[in-house]
CSV table of C-alpha atoms in Angstrom, one decimal:
chain,number,residue,atom,x,y,z
E,1,MET,CA,136.3,21.5,73.9
E,2,ALA,CA,134.3,18.8,75.8
E,3,SER,CA,136.6,19.1,78.8
E,4,THR,CA,136.1,22.9,78.8
E,5,VAL,CA,132.3,22.4,78.9
E,6,ARG,CA,132.5,19.9,81.8
E,7,LEU,CA,134.7,22.3,83.7
E,8,GLN,CA,132.3,25.2,83.3
E,9,ALA,CA,129.2,23.3,84.2
E,10,PRO,CA,129.9,22.8,87.9
E,11,ILE,CA,131.1,26.4,88.2
E,12,GLY,CA,127.9,27.6,86.7
E,13,GLN,CA,125.9,25.4,89.0
E,14,ARG,CA,127.8,26.7,92.0
E,15,ALA,CA,127.3,30.3,90.9
E,16,LEU,CA,123.5,29.6,90.5
E,17,LEU,CA,123.4,28.0,93.9
E,18,ILE,CA,125.2,30.9,95.5
E,19,THR,CA,122.9,33.4,93.7
E,20,SER,CA,119.9,31.5,94.8
E,21,LEU,CA,121.0,31.6,98.4
E,22,ALA,CA,122.0,35.2,98.2
E,23,VAL,CA,118.5,36.4,97.2
E,24,PRO,CA,116.8,35.3,100.4
E,25,LEU,CA,119.8,36.4,102.4
E,26,THR,CA,119.6,39.8,100.9
E,27,GLY,CA,115.9,40.0,101.6
E,28,TRP,CA,116.5,39.1,105.3
E,29,THR,CA,119.3,41.7,105.5
E,30,LEU,CA,117.0,44.4,104.2
E,31,HIS,CA,114.3,43.3,106.6
E,32,ALA,CA,116.8,43.3,109.5
E,33,VAL,CA,118.0,46.8,108.7
E,34,SER,CA,114.4,48.0,108.4
E,35,LEU,CA,113.5,46.4,111.7
E,36,HIS,CA,116.6,47.9,113.4
E,37,ARG,CA,115.6,51.4,112.2
E,38,LYS,CA,112.1,51.0,113.4
E,39,LEU,CA,113.3,49.8,116.8
E,40,ALA,CA,115.7,52.7,117.0
E,41,ALA,CA,112.9,55.1,116.2
E,42,ALA,CA,110.7,53.5,118.8
E,43,ARG,CA,113.3,54.2,121.4
E,44,ARG,CA,113.2,57.9,120.8
E,45,ASP,CA,110.9,60.5,122.1
E,46,PRO,CA,108.8,61.8,119.1
E,47,LEU,CA,108.7,65.4,120.3
E,48,THR,CA,112.3,66.0,121.1
E,49,GLY,CA,114.1,63.2,119.2
E,50,LEU,CA,115.9,62.3,122.4
E,51,LEU,CA,116.3,58.7,123.7
E,52,GLY,CA,113.3,57.4,125.6
E,53,ARG,CA,113.6,56.0,129.1
E,54,ASP,CA,114.8,52.6,128.1
E,55,GLY,CA,117.2,53.7,125.4
E,56,TYR,CA,118.7,56.3,127.7
E,57,THR,CA,119.1,53.8,130.5
E,58,ALA,CA,120.9,51.3,128.4
E,59,LYS,CA,123.3,53.9,126.9
E,60,ALA,CA,123.9,55.7,130.3
E,61,ARG,CA,124.8,52.4,131.9
E,62,GLN,CA,127.5,51.8,129.2
E,63,ILE,CA,129.0,55.2,130.0
E,64,THR,CA,129.0,54.8,133.8
E,65,ASP,CA,130.4,51.2,133.6
E,66,ARG,CA,133.0,52.1,131.0
E,67,HIS,CA,134.3,55.4,132.3
E,68,GLY,CA,133.9,54.9,136.0
E,69,ASP,CA,135.1,58.0,138.0
E,70,SER,CA,135.0,60.2,134.9
E,71,ALA,CA,131.3,59.6,134.4
E,72,LEU,CA,128.7,62.1,135.4
E,73,VAL,CA,124.9,61.5,135.6
E,74,VAL,CA,122.7,64.6,135.4
E,75,LEU,CA,119.0,65.1,136.0
E,76,VAL,CA,117.3,68.3,134.7
E,77,ASP,CA,113.8,69.4,135.6
E,78,LEU,CA,112.3,72.6,134.1
E,79,ASP,CA,111.0,75.1,136.6
E,80,HIS,CA,107.5,76.4,136.4
E,81,PHE,CA,106.8,74.5,133.2
E,82,LYS,CA,103.1,74.3,133.9
E,83,GLN,CA,102.9,78.0,133.8
E,84,ILE,CA,104.3,78.0,130.3
E,85,ASN,CA,101.8,75.4,129.2
E,86,ASP,CA,99.0,77.4,130.8
E,87,GLY,CA,100.2,80.7,129.4
E,88,PRO,CA,99.3,82.6,126.2
E,89,GLY,CA,101.3,80.3,124.0
E,90,GLY,CA,99.6,77.2,125.4
E,91,HIS,CA,101.0,73.7,124.8
E,92,ALA,CA,102.6,74.8,121.5
E,93,ALA,CA,104.9,77.1,123.6
E,94,GLY,CA,105.5,74.3,126.0
E,95,ASP,CA,106.5,71.9,123.2
E,96,ARG,CA,108.9,74.5,121.8
E,97,VAL,CA,110.5,74.9,125.2
E,98,LEU,CA,110.9,71.1,125.5
E,99,ALA,CA,112.4,70.9,122.0
E,100,ALA,CA,114.8,73.7,122.7
E,101,THR,CA,115.9,72.2,126.0
E,102,ALA,CA,116.6,68.9,124.2
E,103,GLN,CA,118.7,70.7,121.7
E,104,ARG,CA,120.7,72.5,124.4
E,105,LEU,CA,121.3,69.3,126.4
E,106,THR,CA,122.4,67.5,123.3
E,107,ALA,CA,124.9,70.2,122.4
E,108,TRP,CA,126.2,70.3,126.0
E,109,ALA,CA,126.6,66.5,126.2
E,110,GLY,CA,128.3,66.1,122.8
E,111,SER,CA,128.2,63.2,120.5
E,112,ARG,CA,129.4,60.7,123.0
E,113,GLY,CA,126.9,61.5,125.7
E,114,ALA,CA,123.5,60.0,126.4
E,115,VAL,CA,120.6,62.4,126.6
E,116,GLY,CA,117.0,61.2,127.3
E,117,ARG,CA,113.6,62.5,128.1
E,118,LEU,CA,112.3,60.6,131.1
E,119,GLY,CA,108.8,62.1,130.8
E,120,GLY,CA,107.1,65.4,131.0
E,121,ASP,CA,109.6,68.2,131.5
E,122,GLU,CA,112.3,65.9,133.0
E,123,PHE,CA,115.5,65.0,131.3
E,124,ALA,CA,118.6,62.9,132.0
E,125,VAL,CA,122.1,63.0,130.8
E,126,ALA,CA,125.1,60.7,131.2
E,127,VAL,CA,128.4,62.0,130.0
E,128,ARG,CA,132.1,61.7,130.6
E,129,ILE,CA,133.5,64.7,132.5
E,130,GLY,CA,136.5,64.5,134.7
E,131,PRO,CA,136.4,65.8,138.3
E,132,ALA,CA,138.5,68.9,137.6
E,133,ARG,CA,136.0,70.2,135.0
E,134,ARG,CA,132.6,69.3,136.6
E,135,GLU,CA,131.9,72.5,138.4
E,136,LEU,CA,132.6,74.7,135.3
E,137,ARG,CA,130.7,72.4,133.0
E,138,LEU,CA,127.6,72.2,135.3
E,139,ALA,CA,127.6,76.0,135.6
E,140,GLN,CA,127.7,76.3,131.8
E,141,LEU,CA,124.8,74.0,131.6
E,142,THR,CA,122.6,76.0,134.0
E,143,GLN,CA,123.4,79.1,132.1
E,144,LEU,CA,122.6,77.5,128.8
E,145,LEU,CA,119.2,76.2,130.0
E,146,ALA,CA,118.3,79.6,131.4
E,147,GLN,CA,118.4,81.3,128.0
E,148,PRO,CA,114.9,82.5,126.8
E,149,VAL,CA,113.2,80.4,124.1
E,150,SER,CA,111.7,81.9,121.0
E,151,VAL,CA,108.2,80.4,120.3
E,152,ASP,CA,106.2,80.3,117.1
E,153,ASP,CA,104.9,83.9,117.3
E,154,GLY,CA,108.4,85.3,117.9
E,155,ALA,CA,107.8,85.9,121.5
E,156,LEU,CA,110.5,85.0,124.1
E,157,VAL,CA,109.6,82.7,126.9
E,158,ASP,CA,111.7,82.9,130.1
E,159,VAL,CA,112.8,79.4,131.2
E,160,ALA,CA,114.9,78.0,134.1
E,161,ALA,CA,115.9,74.6,135.1
E,162,SER,CA,116.9,72.7,138.3
E,163,VAL,CA,120.0,70.5,137.8
E,164,GLY,CA,121.4,67.7,140.0
E,165,ALA,CA,124.4,65.6,139.2
E,166,ALA,CA,126.1,62.5,140.7
E,167,SER,CA,129.4,60.9,140.0
E,168,PRO,CA,130.9,57.4,140.8
E,169,ASP,CA,134.0,58.8,142.5
E,170,ILE,CA,132.0,60.6,145.2
E,171,LEU,CA,129.4,58.0,145.7
E,172,GLY,CA,131.7,55.0,145.4
E,173,THR,CA,129.6,53.1,142.8
E,174,THR,CA,128.9,53.0,139.1
E,175,ASP,CA,125.3,51.6,139.7
E,176,LEU,CA,123.1,53.8,137.5
E,177,SER,CA,120.1,53.4,139.8
E,178,VAL,CA,122.1,54.8,142.8
E,179,LEU,CA,123.7,57.6,140.7
E,180,GLN,CA,120.3,58.7,139.3
E,181,ARG,CA,118.6,58.6,142.7
E,182,ALA,CA,121.3,60.7,144.2
E,183,ALA,CA,121.2,63.2,141.2
E,184,ASP,CA,117.4,63.4,141.7
E,185,ALA,CA,117.8,64.2,145.4
E,186,ALA,CA,120.5,66.8,144.7
E,187,MET,CA,118.4,68.4,142.0
E,188,TYR,CA,115.5,68.9,144.5
E,189,ALA,CA,117.9,70.1,147.1
E,190,GLY,CA,118.8,73.0,144.8
E,191,LYS,CA,115.4,73.5,143.3
E,192,HIS,CA,114.8,77.1,142.0
E,193,THR,CA,118.3,78.2,143.1
E,194,GLY,CA,119.7,78.6,139.6
E,195,HIS,CA,122.7,76.5,140.6
E,196,ALA,CA,123.5,72.8,139.9
E,197,VAL,CA,124.0,70.6,142.9
E,198,LEU,CA,126.6,67.8,142.9
E,199,ALA,CA,125.3,64.9,145.0
E,200,GLY,CA,127.1,63.8,148.1
E,201,PRO,CA,126.7,60.5,150.0
E,202,GLN,CA,123.8,61.9,151.9
E,203,HIS,CA,121.8,62.2,148.7
E,204,ALA,CA,122.2,58.5,148.0
E,205,THR,CA,120.4,57.6,151.2
E,206,VAL,CA,117.1,59.5,150.4
E,207,PRO,CA,114.2,57.1,150.5
E,208,SER,CA,113.4,56.0,146.9
E,209,ILE,CA,110.9,54.1,144.7
E,210,ASN,CA,112.4,52.4,141.6
E,211,GLY,CA,115.5,54.4,141.9
E,212,ARG,CA,113.7,57.8,142.3
E,213,ARG,CA,113.1,60.0,145.3
E,214,ALA,CA,110.0,58.8,147.1
E,215,GLY,CA,107.0,61.0,146.6
E,216,ARG,CA,108.1,62.7,143.4
E,217,PRO,CA,106.3,62.4,140.0
E,218,GLY,CA,107.7,59.8,137.7
E,219,THR,CA,108.7,57.1,140.2
E,220,ASN,CA,107.0,54.4,138.3
E,221,SER,CA,110.0,53.2,136.4
E,222,LEU,CA,113.7,53.9,135.7
E,223,GLY,CA,113.5,52.0,132.5
E,224,ARG,CA,113.2,48.3,131.7
E,225,ALA,CA,116.9,48.3,130.7
E,226,ALA,CA,117.8,49.0,134.3
């Protein structure tokens, strides 16, 4: 009997020690999970739920680096958005259009794409689409973004978007800054045409500030992750 007691005592002490260590470890784990969730939430745009500039930049770079020539970077700018904000529905209508655009971009990009709101009415997408399907998929995107949006009072608001895209196989680089600059220039080359423009080498040489076309709004930052 005595030997049984001596055998159990160390086991009990070890169990107590493990339990004592596990309590603070569990506390730290819960804290880490909570912190991770807060950081993830902070990286998302509160209105649309999309990735913010930094979150998008980090995920987009992963896509371009990993998928190379099959990657596609897309910039989207809503046309005449100020008129929507200044119209009868006011900013509430503008917010609804932004939210609807975010939903459409997310649906188009799929679960493996990166969709971000860079600011205002400007959005960016990084997705894997092979060269053979780009023209069709970009045409689908412009059609999707041109669908009227229903606002709170049930009225329909006409919307349109300018779309520019850039791909590593055409530009010869997976550098996100270069791809985004070229997509930005291509987007403005096709402004108000209703057609997406796929960037060529000439679009990558447009003068830029922080990876954006010089003179356009929002050239202050591509994102710290860049």
